[in-house]
Amino acid sequence: MNKSAILFVLLVISVGGLKAQAPLPLYPVPSAEQLAWHEMEMNAFIHFTINTFTDLEWGMGSEPESLFNPVQANPDQWVRALREAGFKGVILTCKHHDGFCLWPSKYTEHDIANSPFKNGKGDLVKEVSDACKKYGLKFGVYLSPWDRNQVTYGKPEYITYYRNQLTELFTQYGPVFEMWFDGANGGTGYYGGANERRTIDGKTYYDWPNTLQMIRKMEPGVIFFSDAGPGVRWVGNESGIAGETNWCTITSDTLYAGKPGIEKLLNEGSPHGKQWIPAETDVSIRPGWFWHEKENDKVKSAEELFNIYLTSVGRGSTLLLNVPPDRRGLIHEIDVESLRNFRLLLDSVFRNNLALNVPVKASSYRNNTDEFSPGKIADGNKDSYWTTNDNVTKGSIEMDLDGNKKISYIVLQEYIKLGQRVSEFSLEAFNGSEWMPLYTGTTIGYKRIIKIDPVPASKIRVNILKSKACPVISNVEVY
Ligand code: FUL
């Protein structure tokens, strides 16, 4: 081959290579475990302890173990009801602030082994973890750092106690997909009979870095929830509402308890955040976190749960819905019914994607390469996407719905493996004669669901108006 032929071949190879090149990731990006966590979308919380029998939300730690006796306890029923409603994971309060342990712990007497339940032979952590395995849900652990029963609470010895219990949970009941560290601390407690107020320095007392390292050795992929991550962050409220602007990025050292405006920051994240720490939306199906008879008529309806779905999953967050068992040890019929109707509602609204495999046009697409062409947002494949050249941070995609359709919801998804990018977008509908504005919004993230007043439309246009780098959109659905 002569020199110019070699040059020609090199040119072809490099142009070909360029053509197929995907955008570089825009850091930070989610870890593989965080990505899997996003894809779970809906997890359930289970709050259960002596509080269920004392009608309290925060037990003092002095409650006798003899009170705990859910004679019909049936974790199989809990997990089945949750699976049927579409939940992918369960996080159990293995120990709440009152210190009572739902598993027989070697390190305390304040546990299920000293209760009348199954004559002290019960282990609800095991039963829940087994039911999760049986029904294909992931199992997660809540172990309250604040322990109002423990005599050593507030002293260095308690950290050893807490770590011993974590070791019991992670070695006997795993795999554990998420570990929930609750930041709440009210100071007062029984503390082995001292009955006093104990204050700790939340920043230093628990020595979190070493505790996390210890857990990671047992469960390398576990996601840590706390107010500030490092795996996922609190959404800043307990009413089921993620920010309409919701960045999965945030800078963790800007987060400290008591910081003015922290709730808003947690709720919305930060476009310039240095870490990927997405918001988890925890909310209860009832007013309280524990079951109380008097709240049986206050169970959230299917419609209320659906609205929460829209303000959590529909805003790029993951829903963590608490469904607390009652004193019998069953998820109450009213809650089961509400979950069932919630599932029916989700299935009826999101049954028929009017945009699946429809023709799609775009203002431009990356190097005119088929791999990044606009049709990729309608192919039902979460791993394919439409994107533009690197210097293009605006763009429109137009979907032809094949005749006039009545539309009520538009679902958008960014391909977050390459980072969260879009900061402003708008939606329009073509009603046969003109384009009508439908919505203007900010972030998209893993998933954004826009509810609109039902309108007839034969085409939909998604305009990306601002993006931190070339937009990468994996999916658009219309209902
Ligand atoms: C809070 C706790 O104080 C509540 O009791 C509940 O566990 C909730 C999920 O977190 O901080």
XYZ file of C-alpha atoms and ligand atoms in Angstrom:
490
model
C 0.000 0.000 0.000
C 1.385 3.417 -0.859
C 1.488 6.326 1.570
C -1.692 8.028 0.402
C -3.656 4.771 0.491
C -2.568 4.249 4.111
C -3.594 7.807 4.952
C -6.950 7.209 3.296
C -7.540 4.032 5.315
C -6.575 5.825 8.528
C -8.943 8.650 7.658
C -11.822 6.245 7.037
C -11.115 4.431 10.298
C -10.948 7.653 12.301
C -14.092 9.162 10.748
C -15.876 5.857 11.235
C -14.669 5.749 14.821
C -15.790 9.344 15.407
C -19.182 8.598 13.963
C -19.863 5.812 16.402
C -18.506 7.633 19.419
C -20.945 8.132 22.281
C -20.868 11.369 24.283
C -18.391 11.311 27.150
C -20.008 10.994 30.582
C -20.796 14.268 32.307
C -19.550 13.628 35.834
C -20.722 12.832 38.430
C -22.570 9.748 37.202
C -24.385 7.040 39.189
C -22.579 3.901 40.332
C -23.924 0.582 39.043
C -25.745 0.117 42.373
C -27.264 3.607 42.255
C -28.408 2.979 38.709
C -30.104 -0.248 39.800
C -31.661 1.689 42.702
C -33.109 4.278 40.272
C -34.582 1.503 38.182
C -36.372 0.029 41.217
C -38.521 3.199 41.334
C -40.762 2.037 44.210
C -39.646 0.515 47.504
C -41.561 -0.043 50.717
C -40.725 0.835 54.281
C -42.021 -1.349 57.098
C -42.246 0.274 60.522
C -42.990 -2.292 63.198
C -41.989 -2.556 66.863
C -43.373 -2.220 70.408
C -44.739 1.191 69.328
C -47.395 -0.705 67.413
C -48.662 -1.986 70.772
C -48.197 1.204 72.822
C -49.677 3.517 70.203
C -46.521 5.617 70.162
C -44.424 6.978 67.309
C -41.257 7.271 69.390
C -40.975 4.721 72.199
C -39.035 5.809 75.266
C -36.969 2.626 75.447
C -38.504 1.535 78.758
C -41.394 -0.450 77.279
C -41.439 -4.050 78.537
C -40.685 -6.693 75.913
C -43.812 -8.522 77.094
C -45.909 -6.031 75.106
C -44.681 -7.316 71.768
C -46.928 -10.137 70.618
C -48.258 -9.950 67.055
C -49.896 -13.373 67.261
C -50.782 -13.597 63.576
C -47.538 -12.074 62.269
C -47.217 -12.993 58.634
C -44.366 -11.301 56.751
C -45.331 -13.424 53.768
C -48.585 -11.448 53.599
C -46.703 -8.121 53.934
C -44.278 -8.821 51.150
C -46.880 -10.416 48.871
C -49.131 -7.347 49.151
C -46.164 -5.108 48.381
C -45.025 -7.181 45.435
C -48.512 -7.196 43.963
C -48.517 -3.410 44.179
C -45.238 -3.277 42.256
C -42.684 -2.562 44.985
C -39.194 -3.824 44.264
C -37.558 -3.598 47.676
C -38.445 -3.570 51.377
C -36.673 -1.730 54.192
C -37.533 -3.024 57.671
C -37.126 -1.123 60.958
C -35.027 -3.852 62.562
C -34.619 -1.453 65.504
C -36.364 1.907 65.910
C -35.404 4.670 68.351
C -36.786 2.691 71.343
C -34.080 0.093 70.841
C -36.276 -3.028 70.642
C -34.785 -5.514 68.168
C -36.952 -7.553 65.806
C -34.253 -10.227 65.712
C -32.676 -12.106 68.608
C -29.579 -10.010 69.220
C -26.662 -11.333 71.229
C -25.961 -7.866 72.502
C -29.182 -6.878 74.259
C -32.056 -8.250 76.284
C -34.395 -5.716 74.743
C -35.363 -7.885 71.812
C -37.860 -10.282 70.332
C -36.249 -13.223 72.181
C -37.570 -11.795 75.434
C -41.073 -11.239 74.126
C -44.006 -13.687 74.243
C -44.054 -13.749 70.424
C -43.481 -17.387 69.405
C -42.323 -17.984 72.977
C -39.205 -15.965 72.338
C -38.264 -18.073 69.315
C -39.391 -15.551 66.700
C -37.148 -13.651 64.301
C -39.004 -11.154 62.153
C -35.888 -9.882 60.417
C -35.312 -13.391 59.124
C -38.947 -13.850 58.172
C -39.012 -10.585 56.212
C -35.686 -11.264 54.540
C -36.885 -14.787 53.599
C -40.199 -13.472 52.258
C -38.275 -10.956 50.149
C -36.198 -13.767 48.672
C -39.337 -15.798 48.016
C -41.087 -12.957 46.180
C -38.026 -11.528 44.438
C -37.831 -8.238 46.330
C -34.616 -6.759 47.642
C -34.183 -6.503 51.399
C -32.987 -3.390 53.226
C -32.209 -2.554 56.827
C -33.162 0.350 59.092
C -31.224 0.334 62.365
C -31.786 3.504 64.360
C -28.502 5.074 65.455
C -30.358 6.762 68.319
C -31.182 4.101 70.935
C -33.283 5.234 73.878
C -32.989 1.888 75.640
C -29.233 1.424 75.675
C -27.432 2.241 78.880
C -24.285 3.103 76.899
C -25.955 5.521 74.505
C -23.915 8.710 74.278
C -20.697 6.954 75.362
C -18.030 5.507 73.057
C -19.075 1.928 74.010
C -22.379 2.416 72.219
C -20.597 2.708 68.873
C -19.236 -0.798 69.394
C -22.735 -1.972 70.328
C -24.203 -0.393 67.191
C -21.500 -1.921 64.995
C -22.016 -5.339 66.591
C -25.674 -5.175 65.698
C -24.895 -4.084 62.157
C -22.588 -7.078 61.887
C -25.369 -9.395 63.060
C -27.743 -7.987 60.467
C -25.318 -7.955 57.549
C -23.900 -11.414 58.225
C -27.141 -13.234 59.004
C -29.853 -11.660 56.885
C -28.312 -10.377 53.663
C -27.955 -9.562 50.906
C -28.901 -6.028 51.958
C -29.491 -3.548 49.126
C -29.973 -0.408 51.239
C -28.990 0.666 54.731
C -31.103 3.433 56.201
C -29.423 5.720 58.733
C -32.011 7.877 60.448
C -30.735 11.258 61.591
C -33.524 11.824 64.154
C -32.509 12.321 67.774
C -34.680 13.821 70.487
C -32.201 13.554 73.344
C -34.332 12.102 76.140
C -34.587 8.388 76.843
C -34.680 5.544 79.330
C -31.006 4.700 78.754
C -30.935 1.645 81.007
C -32.869 3.413 83.744
C -31.061 6.744 83.788
C -34.123 8.501 82.335
C -32.342 11.615 81.215
C -31.440 13.776 78.246
C -28.270 12.824 76.424
C -26.799 14.969 73.728
C -24.304 13.803 71.187
C -22.346 15.623 68.520
C -24.057 14.361 65.383
C -20.987 15.122 63.271
C -18.431 13.137 65.244
C -20.139 10.797 67.718
C -21.047 7.950 65.382
C -17.708 7.947 63.507
C -19.583 7.190 60.299
C -16.611 6.777 57.958
C -15.374 3.736 59.877
C -18.858 2.271 60.260
C -19.494 2.573 56.520
C -16.146 1.010 55.757
C -16.946 -1.891 58.070
C -20.307 -2.466 56.371
C -18.831 -2.201 52.894
C -16.485 -5.061 53.751
C -19.541 -7.223 54.442
C -21.748 -5.835 51.648
C -19.726 -3.954 49.026
C -22.708 -2.884 46.932
C -24.977 -1.563 49.692
C -26.545 1.866 49.202
C -26.334 4.110 52.257
C -29.260 6.403 52.905
C -28.880 9.318 55.286
C -29.886 12.962 55.230
C -26.766 13.544 53.156
C -25.979 10.205 51.508
C -23.408 9.042 50.517
C -25.582 6.628 48.481
C -28.927 8.403 48.431
C -30.130 11.517 50.247
C -33.285 12.474 52.102
C -35.737 14.450 49.974
C -36.177 17.054 52.725
C -39.793 16.287 53.694
C -42.009 13.378 54.673
C -44.973 14.261 52.489
C -43.935 12.476 49.327
C -42.820 15.510 47.349
C -39.528 15.701 45.459
C -38.512 19.012 43.914
C -39.982 19.933 40.548
C -36.381 20.772 39.913
C -34.536 17.723 41.113
C -30.818 17.249 40.522
C -29.350 13.909 41.486
C -26.142 15.817 42.039
C -25.213 17.631 45.228
C -22.008 18.437 47.084
C -22.089 16.449 50.291
C -19.861 18.741 52.347
C -22.350 21.590 51.833
C -24.909 19.526 53.758
C -25.005 19.722 57.508
C -27.877 19.474 59.961
C -29.353 22.821 60.853
C -27.993 24.579 57.772
C -30.473 27.292 56.753
C -32.373 26.163 53.684
C -31.156 22.576 53.915
C -34.603 21.114 53.164
C -34.808 22.993 49.878
C -31.281 21.990 48.965
C -32.037 18.330 49.704
C -35.302 18.627 47.817
C -33.800 20.068 44.657
C -30.165 19.003 44.712
C -27.624 21.178 43.022
C -26.801 21.478 39.301
C -23.113 21.861 40.166
C -23.047 19.116 42.805
C -19.824 17.151 42.968
C -21.407 13.805 43.888
C -24.238 11.681 42.539
C -26.572 11.423 45.559
C -30.183 11.171 44.349
C -33.181 11.985 46.548
C -35.271 9.224 48.108
C -38.864 10.175 48.918
C -40.005 8.538 52.162
C -43.639 8.913 53.123
C -46.176 6.825 55.017
C -49.457 5.392 53.736
C -50.879 6.583 57.093
C -50.336 9.822 59.035
C -47.905 8.036 61.397
C -45.016 5.690 60.629
C -46.417 3.016 62.962
C -49.868 1.464 62.854
C -52.486 3.103 65.059
C -56.078 1.962 65.213
C -57.265 5.585 65.237
C -55.682 6.133 61.832
C -57.554 3.339 60.097
C -59.775 5.915 58.446
C -56.810 8.033 57.378
C -55.095 5.536 55.094
C -54.108 7.285 51.876
C -56.390 6.428 49.001
C -55.212 5.006 45.682
C -55.607 8.501 44.181
C -53.460 10.047 46.913
C -50.812 7.369 46.402
C -50.931 7.979 42.681
C -50.338 11.695 43.223
C -47.397 10.848 45.460
C -46.099 8.591 42.697
C -46.216 11.565 40.335
C -44.376 13.847 42.780
C -41.706 11.260 43.602
C -41.047 8.763 40.796
C -42.446 11.319 38.384
C -39.823 13.817 39.516
C -36.785 11.624 39.150
C -36.798 10.318 42.716
C -37.431 6.846 44.160
C -40.512 6.351 46.304
C -40.112 4.728 49.718
C -43.675 4.142 50.887
C -44.166 3.042 54.483
C -46.814 0.354 55.040
C -46.895 -0.579 58.737
C -48.298 -3.914 59.995
C -50.981 -3.771 62.681
C -51.091 -5.383 66.135
C -52.115 -8.736 64.694
C -48.945 -8.622 62.612
C -50.781 -8.173 59.333
C -50.970 -5.346 56.836
C -54.449 -4.089 57.580
C -57.199 -4.810 55.037
C -57.704 -1.101 54.394
C -54.047 -0.606 53.503
C -54.031 -3.739 51.324
C -57.079 -2.480 49.465
C -55.540 0.913 48.920
C -52.333 -0.641 47.574
C -54.336 -2.856 45.235
C -56.284 0.075 43.843
C -53.096 2.101 43.507
C -51.665 -0.674 41.319
C -54.853 -0.791 39.235
C -54.693 2.961 38.761
C -51.030 2.865 37.703
C -51.775 0.055 35.256
C -54.780 1.784 33.776
C -53.045 5.147 33.308
C -49.798 3.763 31.930
C -51.235 0.884 29.891
C -51.014 2.066 26.335
C -47.959 4.080 25.317
C -49.192 6.071 22.312
C -45.631 6.907 21.326
C -44.189 3.403 21.179
C -42.341 2.929 17.875
C -43.943 5.993 16.263
C -41.985 8.008 13.676
C -39.714 10.570 15.346
C -37.869 13.564 13.827
C -35.198 15.649 15.516
C -33.646 19.036 14.879
C -30.337 17.168 14.609
C -28.670 14.019 15.837
C -25.160 13.006 16.583
C -23.107 12.746 13.381
C -26.276 11.559 11.654
C -25.469 8.144 13.040
C -28.334 5.709 13.306
C -27.168 4.687 16.776
C -28.115 8.153 18.119
C -31.102 8.864 15.903
C -34.364 10.301 17.250
C -36.246 6.997 16.884
C -34.232 5.685 19.844
C -36.503 7.528 22.273
C -39.494 5.530 21.085
C -38.035 2.048 20.703
C -38.840 0.852 24.218
C -35.156 0.090 24.830
C -33.781 1.821 27.921
C -30.206 1.417 26.706
C -30.585 3.284 23.439
C -30.856 7.062 23.198
C -31.087 10.131 21.014
C -28.262 12.617 21.366
C -26.697 15.515 19.504
C -23.177 16.580 18.615
C -21.084 17.749 21.542
C -21.411 21.453 20.771
C -25.221 21.256 20.491
C -27.021 21.748 23.802
C -30.485 22.529 22.439
C -32.750 20.478 20.256
C -36.277 19.351 19.489
C -37.802 15.966 18.915
C -41.143 15.554 17.257
C -43.240 12.422 17.574
C -46.016 11.600 15.133
C -48.845 9.934 17.049
C -50.623 8.692 13.916
C -53.902 10.577 14.104
C -55.502 12.646 16.832
C -55.132 11.106 20.292
C -56.280 12.373 23.649
C -53.199 12.686 25.802
C -52.821 13.230 29.557
C -49.294 12.216 30.529
C -45.855 12.552 28.989
C -42.951 10.534 30.396
C -39.368 11.662 29.733
C -36.133 9.901 30.642
C -32.530 10.948 30.420
C -29.849 8.337 29.922
C -28.339 9.036 33.340
C -25.455 6.605 32.896
C -23.875 9.583 31.113
C -24.890 12.057 33.819
C -27.831 14.387 34.381
C -27.802 17.162 31.802
C -31.092 18.883 30.961
C -31.962 22.010 32.953
C -34.811 23.419 30.888
C -37.325 21.853 28.517
C -40.779 22.466 27.127
C -43.540 20.343 25.645
C -45.927 21.186 22.824
C -48.814 19.391 21.161
C -50.018 19.732 17.561
C -53.803 19.695 17.516
C -54.192 19.349 13.743
C -53.807 23.023 12.910
C -51.380 24.577 15.370
C -48.738 23.867 18.032
C -50.028 24.414 21.555
C -47.708 24.922 24.541
C -48.257 22.209 27.170
C -45.583 22.630 29.779
C -42.253 24.236 30.606
C -40.001 22.555 33.112
C -36.459 22.291 34.395
C -34.840 18.926 35.160
C -35.668 15.487 33.745
C -33.212 13.018 35.321
C -33.963 9.305 35.524
C -37.673 9.877 34.932
C -40.015 12.824 34.640
C -43.775 12.393 34.338
C -45.763 15.436 33.269
C -49.496 15.383 33.860
C -51.402 17.692 31.556
C -55.032 18.601 31.164
C -56.183 16.057 28.596
C -55.807 17.503 25.077
C -56.182 16.081 21.601
C -52.825 15.823 19.820
C -51.563 14.310 16.613
C -47.945 15.210 17.313
C -45.846 15.936 20.368
C -42.747 18.082 20.470
C -40.153 17.947 23.215
C -37.868 20.976 23.185
C -34.615 20.758 25.089
C -33.945 24.420 25.815
C -30.921 24.202 28.084
C -28.590 21.378 28.869
C -25.229 21.227 30.670
C -23.848 19.259 27.706
C -25.400 17.625 24.660
C -28.755 16.168 25.771
C -29.000 12.369 25.995
C -32.628 11.234 26.032
C -33.405 7.535 26.247
C -37.169 7.470 26.385
C -40.347 9.448 25.743
C -43.770 7.915 26.360
C -47.204 9.418 25.840
C -50.444 8.316 27.538
C -37.756 9.741 61.200
C -38.078 8.954 62.461
O -37.978 9.771 63.621
C -39.478 8.444 62.279
O -39.961 7.766 63.417
C -39.470 7.515 61.071
O -38.682 6.372 61.342
C -38.958 8.259 59.838
C -38.824 7.382 58.633
O -37.724 8.850 60.112
O -36.598 10.456 61.298
